[in-house]
C-alpha positions as YAML, in Angstrom:
chain: A
units: angstrom
residues:
- id: 1
  name: UNK
  ca: [12.40, 1.53, -8.07]
- id: 2
  name: UNK
  ca: [11.93, 0.82, -4.63]
- id: 3
  name: UNK
  ca: [9.63, 1.84, -1.38]
- id: 4
  name: UNK
  ca: [11.66, 4.27, -0.07]
- id: 5
  name: UNK
  ca: [12.33, 6.29, -4.50]
- id: 6
  name: UNK
  ca: [8.28, 6.13, -5.15]
- id: 7
  name: UNK
  ca: [6.57, 6.89, -0.70]
- id: 8
  name: UNK
  ca: [5.70, 10.70, 0.21]
- id: 9
  name: UNK
  ca: [5.73, 11.33, 3.73]
- id: 10
  name: UNK
  ca: [1.42, 12.96, 3.15]
- id: 11
  name: UNK
  ca: [0.85, 8.85, 1.73]
- id: 12
  name: UNK
  ca: [2.04, 7.71, 5.52]
- id: 13
  name: UNK
  ca: [-0.68, 6.62, 7.50]
- id: 14
  name: UNK
  ca: [-0.03, 5.16, 10.48]
- id: 15
  name: UNK
  ca: [-3.55, 3.51, 12.82]
- id: 16
  name: UNK
  ca: [-6.41, 4.51, 11.21]
- id: 17
  name: UNK
  ca: [-9.68, 3.30, 11.69]
- id: 18
  name: UNK
  ca: [-11.48, 1.03, 9.41]
- id: 19
  name: UNK
  ca: [-13.55, -2.15, 9.30]
- id: 20
  name: UNK
  ca: [-13.83, -4.00, 6.50]
- id: 21
  name: UNK
  ca: [-11.86, -4.79, 2.63]
- id: 22
  name: UNK
  ca: [-13.99, -1.98, 0.62]
- id: 23
  name: UNK
  ca: [-13.09, 0.80, 3.97]
- id: 24
  name: UNK
  ca: [-9.33, 0.03, 4.37]
- id: 25
  name: UNK
  ca: [-9.32, 0.65, 0.39]
- id: 26
  name: UNK
  ca: [-11.77, 3.63, -0.02]
- id: 27
  name: UNK
  ca: [-9.93, 5.48, 2.48]
- id: 28
  name: UNK
  ca: [-6.36, 4.61, 0.26]
- id: 29
  name: UNK
  ca: [-7.37, 6.27, -2.97]
- id: 30
  name: UNK
  ca: [-8.77, 8.93, -0.89]
- id: 31
  name: UNK
  ca: [-4.91, 9.40, 0.43]
- id: 32
  name: UNK
  ca: [-3.57, 8.89, -3.19]
- id: 33
  name: UNK
  ca: [-6.37, 11.17, -5.05]
- id: 34
  name: UNK
  ca: [-4.63, 13.48, -3.80]
- id: 35
  name: UNK
  ca: [-1.18, 12.64, -5.63]
- id: 36
  name: UNK
  ca: [-3.19, 11.62, -8.73]
- id: 37
  name: UNK
  ca: [-5.14, 14.44, -10.26]
- id: 38
  name: UNK
  ca: [-6.20, 13.16, -13.06]
- id: 39
  name: UNK
  ca: [-8.22, 9.93, -11.47]
- id: 40
  name: UNK
  ca: [-10.73, 10.28, -9.27]
- id: 41
  name: UNK
  ca: [-11.17, 8.90, -5.86]
- id: 42
  name: UNK
  ca: [-13.56, 6.15, -7.40]
- id: 43
  name: UNK
  ca: [-11.27, 5.24, -10.85]
- id: 44
  name: UNK
  ca: [-8.48, 4.76, -7.90]
- id: 45
  name: UNK
  ca: [-11.33, 2.02, -5.90]
- id: 46
  name: UNK
  ca: [-12.11, 0.22, -8.97]
- id: 47
  name: UNK
  ca: [-8.29, -0.87, -10.69]
- id: 48
  name: UNK
  ca: [-8.07, -1.89, -6.96]
- id: 49
  name: UNK
  ca: [-10.76, -3.92, -6.80]
- id: 50
  name: UNK
  ca: [-10.05, -5.00, -10.70]
- id: 51
  name: UNK
  ca: [-6.89, -6.58, -8.42]
- id: 52
  name: UNK
  ca: [-8.51, -8.02, -5.78]
- id: 53
  name: UNK
  ca: [-10.93, -9.97, -7.67]
- id: 54
  name: UNK
  ca: [-7.98, -11.70, -8.99]
- id: 55
  name: UNK
  ca: [-7.26, -13.24, -6.15]
- id: 56
  name: UNK
  ca: [-6.34, -10.93, -3.22]
- id: 57
  name: UNK
  ca: [-3.57, -9.49, -2.49]
- id: 58
  name: UNK
  ca: [-2.49, -10.24, 0.95]
- id: 59
  name: UNK
  ca: [1.01, -11.75, 1.28]
- id: 60
  name: UNK
  ca: [0.80, -13.65, 4.69]
- id: 61
  name: UNK
  ca: [1.86, -11.95, 8.28]
- id: 62
  name: UNK
  ca: [-1.07, -9.08, 8.33]
- id: 63
  name: UNK
  ca: [0.72, -7.66, 5.25]
- id: 64
  name: UNK
  ca: [-1.62, -6.57, 2.00]
- id: 65
  name: UNK
  ca: [-0.26, -4.75, -1.26]
- id: 66
  name: UNK
  ca: [-2.80, -3.67, -3.51]
- id: 67
  name: UNK
  ca: [-2.23, -2.47, -6.47]
- id: 68
  name: UNK
  ca: [-3.93, -1.07, -9.56]
- id: 69
  name: UNK
  ca: [-2.56, 0.48, -13.13]
- id: 70
  name: UNK
  ca: [-4.21, 3.65, -14.25]
- id: 71
  name: UNK
  ca: [-4.38, 4.64, -18.22]
- id: 72
  name: UNK
  ca: [-3.21, 7.92, -18.47]
- id: 73
  name: UNK
  ca: [-1.47, 7.91, -15.08]
- id: 74
  name: UNK
  ca: [1.73, 10.32, -14.48]
- id: 75
  name: UNK
  ca: [3.84, 8.57, -12.47]
- id: 76
  name: UNK
  ca: [3.38, 6.11, -9.22]
- id: 77
  name: UNK
  ca: [2.29, 6.39, -6.45]
- id: 78
  name: UNK
  ca: [2.12, 4.48, -2.98]
- id: 79
  name: UNK
  ca: [0.29, 4.75, -0.39]
- id: 80
  name: UNK
  ca: [0.73, 3.09, 2.66]
- id: 81
  name: UNK
  ca: [-0.68, 2.03, 6.16]
- id: 82
  name: UNK
  ca: [-1.33, 0.81, 8.91]
- id: 83
  name: UNK
  ca: [-4.50, 0.09, 10.95]
- id: 84
  name: UNK
  ca: [-6.28, 0.05, 14.86]
- id: 85
  name: UNK
  ca: [-6.77, -3.65, 14.39]
- id: 86
  name: UNK
  ca: [-6.66, -6.15, 11.79]
- id: 87
  name: UNK
  ca: [-9.30, -5.85, 9.80]
- id: 88
  name: UNK
  ca: [-10.16, -9.54, 7.49]
- id: 89
  name: UNK
  ca: [-8.12, -9.22, 3.67]
- id: 90
  name: UNK
  ca: [-8.57, -12.32, 2.47]
- id: 91
  name: UNK
  ca: [-4.63, -13.38, 2.82]
- id: 92
  name: UNK
  ca: [-2.78, -15.99, 1.38]
- id: 93
  name: UNK
  ca: [-2.33, -17.20, 4.80]
- id: 94
  name: UNK
  ca: [-6.34, -16.60, 6.37]
- id: 95
  name: UNK
  ca: [-4.89, -13.86, 8.93]
- id: 96
  name: UNK
  ca: [-6.50, -10.68, 9.31]
- id: 97
  name: UNK
  ca: [-3.41, -7.44, 8.12]
- id: 98
  name: UNK
  ca: [-2.77, -4.60, 9.68]
- id: 99
  name: UNK
  ca: [0.02, -3.16, 6.97]
- id: 100
  name: UNK
  ca: [-1.07, -1.96, 4.04]
- id: 101
  name: UNK
  ca: [1.37, -1.24, 0.99]
- id: 102
  name: UNK
  ca: [-0.29, 0.11, -1.46]
- id: 103
  name: UNK
  ca: [0.49, 1.42, -5.49]
- id: 104
  name: UNK
  ca: [-1.01, 2.90, -8.05]
- id: 105
  name: UNK
  ca: [1.30, 2.61, -11.44]
- id: 106
  name: UNK
  ca: [1.33, 4.10, -14.64]
- id: 107
  name: UNK
  ca: [-0.30, 1.56, -17.72]
- id: 108
  name: UNK
  ca: [2.80, 0.90, -19.55]
- id: 109
  name: UNK
  ca: [4.84, 0.62, -16.08]
- id: 110
  name: UNK
  ca: [4.98, -3.43, -15.56]
- id: 111
  name: UNK
  ca: [8.60, -4.03, -15.53]
- id: 112
  name: UNK
  ca: [9.33, -0.87, -13.01]
- id: 113
  name: UNK
  ca: [5.76, -2.01, -11.46]
- id: 114
  name: UNK
  ca: [7.15, -5.34, -10.96]
- id: 115
  name: UNK
  ca: [10.31, -4.43, -10.15]
- id: 116
  name: UNK
  ca: [8.51, -2.66, -7.50]
- id: 117
  name: UNK
  ca: [6.84, -5.16, -6.14]
- id: 118
  name: UNK
  ca: [9.55, -6.97, -5.36]
- id: 119
  name: UNK
  ca: [11.54, -4.67, -4.10]
- id: 120
  name: UNK
  ca: [8.26, -3.84, -1.32]
- id: 121
  name: UNK
  ca: [7.54, -8.28, -0.72]
- id: 122
  name: UNK
  ca: [11.90, -8.47, 0.23]
- id: 123
  name: UNK
  ca: [11.21, -4.91, 3.02]
- id: 124
  name: UNK
  ca: [8.44, -6.65, 4.64]
- id: 125
  name: UNK
  ca: [9.32, -9.77, 4.32]
- id: 126
  name: UNK
  ca: [11.73, -8.88, 7.27]
- id: 127
  name: UNK
  ca: [9.66, -10.44, 10.24]
- id: 128
  name: UNK
  ca: [11.50, -7.57, 11.67]
- id: 129
  name: UNK
  ca: [10.20, -4.69, 9.15]
- id: 130
  name: UNK
  ca: [7.31, -5.52, 10.38]
- id: 131
  name: UNK
  ca: [7.55, -5.62, 13.92]
- id: 132
  name: UNK
  ca: [8.40, -2.38, 13.94]
- id: 133
  name: UNK
  ca: [5.73, -0.96, 12.29]
- id: 134
  name: UNK
  ca: [3.61, -1.99, 14.38]
- id: 135
  name: UNK
  ca: [5.04, -0.04, 16.39]
- id: 136
  name: UNK
  ca: [4.90, 3.33, 15.01]
- id: 137
  name: UNK
  ca: [3.22, 5.72, 16.75]
- id: 138
  name: UNK
  ca: [2.91, 8.87, 14.00]
- id: 139
  name: UNK
  ca: [2.67, 9.07, 10.61]
- id: 140
  name: UNK
  ca: [6.05, 10.73, 10.72]
- id: 141
  name: UNK
  ca: [7.53, 7.55, 12.72]
- id: 142
  name: UNK
  ca: [6.60, 5.47, 10.36]
- id: 143
  name: UNK
  ca: [7.57, 7.58, 6.99]
- id: 144
  name: UNK
  ca: [11.46, 7.68, 8.56]
- id: 145
  name: UNK
  ca: [11.31, 4.26, 9.58]
- id: 146
  name: UNK
  ca: [10.46, 2.81, 5.54]
- id: 147
  name: UNK
  ca: [13.19, 5.50, 4.38]
- id: 148
  name: UNK
  ca: [15.94, 4.36, 6.51]
- id: 149
  name: UNK
  ca: [15.50, 0.39, 5.80]
- id: 150
  name: UNK
  ca: [16.79, 0.20, 2.71]
...
């Protein structure tokens, strides 16, 4: 499963404001909660924070892929946001992050989860894609750019 398969237009947000790791994760969970009715925004946040405690999901080059597993979730939900200014996210290269690709996956979907993470890492490993993402001026432009790059 690729990001393009699961990302919805209303789960794509361009140039949001956020001053901390927790604030960005809160905003991501608020966006995702509209799609995951069986879990509260707080439960979504807990799933992301639990994973972050194992090690930062900041993969370098200003990109993070926070992800969490959810009991009783029905489907995978992706949220892509960019921030107005990069924030400290404890990334592996110690650089601030301004592109976030968050995933919420059912607990029993391990294989699909790994495949999706690999496709995201491959897509955003292309520095040209990341550069284009950073230039997006609207949610719609960001969504279309991701959909065009399979």
